[in-house]
PDB file of C-alpha atoms and ligand atoms in Angstrom:
ATOM      1  CA  MET E  84      -0.265  -0.003  -0.107  1.00  0.00           C
ATOM      2  CA  ASP E  85       1.099   3.440  -0.697  1.00  0.00           C
ATOM      3  CA  LEU E  86       0.914   5.024   2.781  1.00  0.00           C
ATOM      4  CA  ASN E  87       1.300   8.735   0.724  1.00  0.00           C
ATOM      5  CA  ALA E  88      -1.628   8.104  -1.196  1.00  0.00           C
ATOM      6  CA  LEU E  89      -4.057   7.832   1.801  1.00  0.00           C
ATOM      7  CA  SER E  90      -5.498  11.262   3.617  1.00  0.00           C
ATOM      8  CA  VAL E  91      -4.223  12.049   6.652  1.00  0.00           C
ATOM      9  CA  GLU E  92      -7.424  10.837   8.322  1.00  0.00           C
ATOM     10  CA  GLU E  93      -7.114   7.068   6.482  1.00  0.00           C
ATOM     11  CA  PHE E  94      -3.378   7.243   7.253  1.00  0.00           C
ATOM     12  CA  ASN E  95      -4.000   7.558  10.966  1.00  0.00           C
ATOM     13  CA  MET E  96      -6.750   4.676  10.670  1.00  0.00           C
ATOM     14  CA  GLN E  97      -3.898   2.759   9.190  1.00  0.00           C
ATOM     15  CA  ILE E  98      -1.871   2.942  12.541  1.00  0.00           C
ATOM     16  CA  TYR E  99      -4.940   2.609  14.953  1.00  0.00           C
ATOM     17  CA  ASN E 100      -5.798  -0.499  13.342  1.00  0.00           C
ATOM     18  CA  CYS E 101      -1.993  -1.924  12.508  1.00  0.00           C
ATOM     19  CA  ARG E 102      -1.337  -5.214  13.620  1.00  0.00           C
ATOM     20  CA  LYS E 103       2.108  -5.457  12.073  1.00  0.00           C
ATOM     21  CA  CYS E 104       3.993  -6.045  15.417  1.00  0.00           C
ATOM     22  CA  ARG E 105       3.018  -7.224  18.945  1.00  0.00           C
ATOM     23  CA  LEU E 106       2.707  -3.356  20.282  1.00  0.00           C
ATOM     24  CA  TRP E 107      -1.005  -2.798  19.469  1.00  0.00           C
ATOM     25  CA  GLN E 108      -2.090  -5.453  22.168  1.00  0.00           C
ATOM     26  CA  GLY E 109      -0.986  -3.416  24.910  1.00  0.00           C
ATOM     27  CA  ALA E 110      -1.979  -0.130  23.932  1.00  0.00           C
ATOM     28  CA  LYS E 111      -5.134   1.748  24.534  1.00  0.00           C
ATOM     29  CA  HIS E 112      -4.446   4.296  21.368  1.00  0.00           C
ATOM     30  CA  GLY E 113      -2.102   4.567  18.502  1.00  0.00           C
ATOM     31  CA  GLY E 114      -0.412   7.808  18.403  1.00  0.00           C
ATOM     32  CA  PRO E 115       0.763   8.575  14.787  1.00  0.00           C
ATOM     33  CA  GLY E 116       1.531  12.105  15.512  1.00  0.00           C
ATOM     34  CA  GLU E 117       0.509  15.480  15.021  1.00  0.00           C
ATOM     35  CA  GLY E 118       1.066  18.790  13.172  1.00  0.00           C
ATOM     36  CA  PRO E 119       0.590  20.630  10.191  1.00  0.00           C
ATOM     37  CA  LEU E 120       1.869  19.068   6.803  1.00  0.00           C
ATOM     38  CA  ASN E 121       3.860  21.682   5.937  1.00  0.00           C
ATOM     39  CA  ALA E 122       6.045  21.855   8.907  1.00  0.00           C
ATOM     40  CA  LYS E 123       9.866  22.774   8.704  1.00  0.00           C
ATOM     41  CA  LEU E 124      10.514  21.247  11.635  1.00  0.00           C
ATOM     42  CA  MET E 125       9.471  17.490  12.729  1.00  0.00           C
ATOM     43  CA  LEU E 126      10.350  16.298  16.226  1.00  0.00           C
ATOM     44  CA  VAL E 127      10.593  12.474  16.564  1.00  0.00           C
ATOM     45  CA  GLY E 128      10.693  10.403  19.653  1.00  0.00           C
ATOM     46  CA  GLN E 129      11.505   6.852  20.106  1.00  0.00           C
ATOM     47  CA  ASN E 130       7.780   5.729  21.341  1.00  0.00           C
ATOM     48  CA  PRO E 131       4.792   6.699  23.114  1.00  0.00           C
ATOM     49  CA  GLY E 132       4.834   6.712  26.939  1.00  0.00           C
ATOM     50  CA  ALA E 133       1.684   6.264  29.363  1.00  0.00           C
ATOM     51  CA  ASP E 134       0.379   9.590  29.157  1.00  0.00           C
ATOM     52  CA  GLU E 135       0.618   9.188  25.120  1.00  0.00           C
ATOM     53  CA  ASP E 136      -0.920   6.007  25.146  1.00  0.00           C
ATOM     54  CA  GLU E 137      -3.751   7.728  27.135  1.00  0.00           C
ATOM     55  CA  ALA E 138      -4.341  10.601  25.046  1.00  0.00           C
ATOM     56  CA  GLY E 139      -3.224   8.985  21.569  1.00  0.00           C
ATOM     57  CA  ARG E 140      -1.159  12.101  21.380  1.00  0.00           C
ATOM     58  CA  PRO E 141       3.044  12.351  21.331  1.00  0.00           C
ATOM     59  CA  PHE E 142       4.810  14.237  23.743  1.00  0.00           C
ATOM     60  CA  VAL E 143       2.052  15.274  26.054  1.00  0.00           C
ATOM     61  CA  GLY E 144       3.359  13.908  29.561  1.00  0.00           C
ATOM     62  CA  ARG E 145       5.463  15.613  31.801  1.00  0.00           C
ATOM     63  CA  ALA E 146       8.774  15.413  29.148  1.00  0.00           C
ATOM     64  CA  GLY E 147       6.357  16.929  26.783  1.00  0.00           C
ATOM     65  CA  LYS E 148       5.073  19.438  28.572  1.00  0.00           C
ATOM     66  CA  PHE E 149       8.625  20.941  29.286  1.00  0.00           C
ATOM     67  CA  LEU E 150       9.593  20.272  25.691  1.00  0.00           C
ATOM     68  CA  THR E 151       6.752  22.597  24.869  1.00  0.00           C
ATOM     69  CA  LYS E 152       7.663  25.254  27.235  1.00  0.00           C
ATOM     70  CA  THR E 153      11.266  25.247  26.464  1.00  0.00           C
ATOM     71  CA  LEU E 154      10.393  25.532  22.436  1.00  0.00           C
ATOM     72  CA  ALA E 155       8.372  28.370  23.320  1.00  0.00           C
ATOM     73  CA  GLU E 156      10.655  30.065  25.473  1.00  0.00           C
ATOM     74  CA  TYR E 157      12.705  30.140  22.426  1.00  0.00           C
ATOM     75  CA  GLY E 158      10.115  31.202  20.111  1.00  0.00           C
ATOM     76  CA  ILE E 159       9.230  28.064  18.391  1.00  0.00           C
ATOM     77  CA  LYS E 160       5.883  26.953  18.680  1.00  0.00           C
ATOM     78  CA  ARG E 161       4.797  23.283  19.285  1.00  0.00           C
ATOM     79  CA  GLU E 162       1.795  23.517  17.261  1.00  0.00           C
ATOM     80  CA  ASP E 163       4.082  24.928  14.197  1.00  0.00           C
ATOM     81  CA  THR E 164       5.972  21.322  14.224  1.00  0.00           C
ATOM     82  CA  PHE E 165       5.302  18.104  13.462  1.00  0.00           C
ATOM     83  CA  ILE E 166       5.791  15.582  16.163  1.00  0.00           C
ATOM     84  CA  THR E 167       5.917  11.970  16.363  1.00  0.00           C
ATOM     85  CA  ASN E 168       7.761   8.956  17.103  1.00  0.00           C
ATOM     86  CA  ILE E 169       9.532   6.138  15.506  1.00  0.00           C
ATOM     87  CA  VAL E 170       6.832   3.455  16.936  1.00  0.00           C
ATOM     88  CA  LYS E 171       3.348   4.493  17.139  1.00  0.00           C
ATOM     89  CA  HIS E 172       2.274   2.108  19.958  1.00  0.00           C
ATOM     90  CA  VAL E 173       3.367   2.014  23.469  1.00  0.00           C
ATOM     91  CA  SER E 174       5.377  -0.593  24.855  1.00  0.00           C
ATOM     92  CA  SER E 175       4.857  -2.516  28.254  1.00  0.00           C
ATOM     93  CA  LYS E 176       6.505  -0.660  30.881  1.00  0.00           C
ATOM     94  CA  ASN E 177       8.082   1.840  28.385  1.00  0.00           C
ATOM     95  CA  ARG E 178      10.740  -1.054  27.613  1.00  0.00           C
ATOM     96  CA  LYS E 179      12.709   0.075  24.550  1.00  0.00           C
ATOM     97  CA  PRO E 180      11.126  -1.467  21.403  1.00  0.00           C
ATOM     98  CA  PHE E 181      12.843  -4.733  19.863  1.00  0.00           C
ATOM     99  CA  ASP E 182      14.461  -4.221  16.565  1.00  0.00           C
ATOM    100  CA  ASP E 183      11.294  -6.321  14.521  1.00  0.00           C
ATOM    101  CA  GLU E 184       9.092  -3.541  16.155  1.00  0.00           C
ATOM    102  CA  VAL E 185      11.042  -0.470  15.015  1.00  0.00           C
ATOM    103  CA  ARG E 186      11.491  -2.434  11.583  1.00  0.00           C
ATOM    104  CA  ALA E 187       7.421  -2.852  11.428  1.00  0.00           C
ATOM    105  CA  CYS E 188       6.690   0.360  12.127  1.00  0.00           C
ATOM    106  CA  LEU E 189       9.592   2.533  10.173  1.00  0.00           C
ATOM    107  CA  PRO E 190       7.365   2.843   6.844  1.00  0.00           C
ATOM    108  CA  TYR E 191       5.158   5.052   8.622  1.00  0.00           C
ATOM    109  CA  LEU E 192       7.401   7.238   9.693  1.00  0.00           C
ATOM    110  CA  ILE E 193       8.954   7.229   6.392  1.00  0.00           C
ATOM    111  CA  ALA E 194       5.966   7.940   5.011  1.00  0.00           C
ATOM    112  CA  GLN E 195       5.317  10.871   7.298  1.00  0.00           C
ATOM    113  CA  ILE E 196       8.794  12.513   6.426  1.00  0.00           C
ATOM    114  CA  ARG E 197       8.061  12.290   2.846  1.00  0.00           C
ATOM    115  CA  LEU E 198       4.751  14.200   3.334  1.00  0.00           C
ATOM    116  CA  VAL E 199       5.805  16.742   5.411  1.00  0.00           C
ATOM    117  CA  LYS E 200       9.099  17.182   3.877  1.00  0.00           C
ATOM    118  CA  PRO E 201      10.668  19.146   6.739  1.00  0.00           C
ATOM    119  CA  GLU E 202      13.870  21.193   6.832  1.00  0.00           C
ATOM    120  CA  ILE E 203      15.002  19.909   9.920  1.00  0.00           C
ATOM    121  CA  ILE E 204      14.423  16.565  11.768  1.00  0.00           C
ATOM    122  CA  VAL E 205      15.282  16.741  15.675  1.00  0.00           C
ATOM    123  CA  LEU E 206      15.939  13.627  17.045  1.00  0.00           C
ATOM    124  CA  LEU E 207      14.919  13.737  20.863  1.00  0.00           C
ATOM    125  CA  GLY E 208      17.438  11.733  22.574  1.00  0.00           C
ATOM    126  CA  GLU E 209      19.875   8.786  21.437  1.00  0.00           C
ATOM    127  CA  SER E 210      16.597   6.509  21.399  1.00  0.00           C
ATOM    128  CA  ALA E 211      15.528   8.526  18.221  1.00  0.00           C
ATOM    129  CA  LYS E 212      18.767   7.729  16.482  1.00  0.00           C
ATOM    130  CA  GLU E 213      17.019   4.918  14.556  1.00  0.00           C
ATOM    131  CA  THR E 214      15.049   7.909  12.480  1.00  0.00           C
ATOM    132  CA  PRO E 215      15.623   7.101   9.084  1.00  0.00           C
ATOM    133  CA  ARG E 216      17.821   9.626   7.264  1.00  0.00           C
ATOM    134  CA  ILE E 217      16.511  11.142   3.866  1.00  0.00           C
ATOM    135  CA  ASP E 218      18.419  13.253   1.742  1.00  0.00           C
ATOM    136  CA  GLY E 219      18.064  16.993   1.736  1.00  0.00           C
ATOM    137  CA  ILE E 220      17.003  17.158   5.432  1.00  0.00           C
ATOM    138  CA  GLU E 221      19.114  18.139   8.057  1.00  0.00           C
ATOM    139  CA  TYR E 222      19.459  16.220  11.011  1.00  0.00           C
ATOM    140  CA  ILE E 223      19.769  17.368  14.988  1.00  0.00           C
ATOM    141  CA  GLN E 224      20.022  15.115  17.951  1.00  0.00           C
ATOM    142  CA  ILE E 225      19.639  16.828  20.802  1.00  0.00           C
ATOM    143  CA  ILE E 226      19.136  15.650  24.801  1.00  0.00           C
ATOM    144  CA  HIS E 227      15.891  13.886  25.371  1.00  0.00           C
ATOM    145  CA  PRO E 228      13.577  16.245  27.570  1.00  0.00           C
ATOM    146  CA  SER E 229      12.861  13.369  29.955  1.00  0.00           C
ATOM    147  CA  ALA E 230      16.619  13.874  30.957  1.00  0.00           C
ATOM    148  CA  ALA E 231      16.936  17.518  30.472  1.00  0.00           C
ATOM    149  CA  MET E 232      14.260  17.706  33.145  1.00  0.00           C
ATOM    150  CA  ARG E 233      15.939  15.547  35.481  1.00  0.00           C
ATOM    151  CA  PHE E 234      19.902  16.516  35.520  1.00  0.00           C
ATOM    152  CA  THR E 235      20.875  20.268  35.695  1.00  0.00           C
ATOM    153  CA  LYS E 236      23.683  19.687  33.367  1.00  0.00           C
ATOM    154  CA  MET E 237      21.805  18.199  30.740  1.00  0.00           C
ATOM    155  CA  GLY E 238      18.911  20.733  31.376  1.00  0.00           C
ATOM    156  CA  GLU E 239      21.220  23.411  30.392  1.00  0.00           C
ATOM    157  CA  LYS E 240      22.544  21.458  27.420  1.00  0.00           C
ATOM    158  CA  PHE E 241      19.392  20.843  26.449  1.00  0.00           C
ATOM    159  CA  ARG E 242      18.120  24.892  26.469  1.00  0.00           C
ATOM    160  CA  GLN E 243      21.596  25.441  24.670  1.00  0.00           C
ATOM    161  CA  GLN E 244      20.478  23.274  21.953  1.00  0.00           C
ATOM    162  CA  ILE E 245      16.950  24.656  21.805  1.00  0.00           C
ATOM    163  CA  ALA E 246      18.408  28.129  21.527  1.00  0.00           C
ATOM    164  CA  GLU E 247      20.803  27.080  18.736  1.00  0.00           C
ATOM    165  CA  LEU E 248      17.827  25.251  16.852  1.00  0.00           C
ATOM    166  CA  ALA E 249      15.670  28.635  17.559  1.00  0.00           C
ATOM    167  CA  LYS E 250      18.572  30.468  15.334  1.00  0.00           C
ATOM    168  CA  ARG E 251      19.066  27.918  12.865  1.00  0.00           C
ATOM    169  CA  ILE E 252      15.359  27.975  11.959  1.00  0.00           C
ATOM    170  CA  GLN E 253      15.644  31.682  11.754  1.00  0.00           C
ATOM    171  CA  LYS E 254      18.281  31.527   9.199  1.00  0.00           C
ATOM    172  CA  ASN E 255      16.084  29.662   6.850  1.00  0.00           C
TER     173      ASN E 255
HETATM  174  S1  SF4 M 326       4.034  -0.271  17.318  1.00  0.00           S
HETATM  175 FE1  SF4 M 326       3.846   0.361  14.792  1.00  0.00          FE
HETATM  176  S2  SF4 M 326       4.040  -1.603  13.513  1.00  0.00           S
HETATM  177 FE2  SF4 M 326       3.520  -2.028  15.462  1.00  0.00          FE
HETATM  178  S3  SF4 M 326       1.344  -2.492  15.617  1.00  0.00           S
HETATM  179 FE3  SF4 M 326       1.721  -0.232  16.404  1.00  0.00          FE
HETATM  180  S4  SF4 M 326       1.669   1.093  14.263  1.00  0.00           S
HETATM  181 FE4  SF4 M 326       1.659  -1.271  13.776  1.00  0.00          FE
END
C-alpha cells in the first residue's frame, strides 16, 4: 500500500488498526503524531509513554510539557512543528522497542517524512537515532526532554540546543 496516497485520516486509521507487530496488544491508543503537513521542523521521539498512550497524542506527559514550554521560550511554537515517534504504540513498562517492532513501524515514519518534507528533523534523545535519513533534510540530535528535566547539566545543555535550533530556523 502506498501510505502517501492516503488522506491524513486514512493514514492515521492504518496506525490505529495496525497489527504489524505485537505492541498494539498492550496499547489503548495508537499515536500517529500531529502537526501541520507543511511544518519546517519535525520532532521525533522513540515511542509513546503511558500518558501518550492514554491521550493518543505524542509528548503530552511531563517531558512533553517541558519540551513544549522550552521550545516556546525560544520562540518555537509546538503547533508549528510536526511531532511524532519512531514507533506508534506504547510498549510494556516503557521498554525499548525491539528491533523487529522498529522495523515493522518505520514505513509510517518514512511516509510522514516524505509527506511533510521538513527542513530539519530533531531527534529527541539517543533513542531516536534510528530515524531514517532522507537526503535534503538536516538532522539534529538533542538531549531527550525527560533527561533534561531531571539533570541540571543536561537541562542547561538542552536549553543551549533549543536556542541553537531557534537560531538555525530563523536563518532558513
Ligand atoms: S507499533 Fe507500529 S508496527 Fe507495531 S502495531 Fe503499532 S503501528 Fe503497527
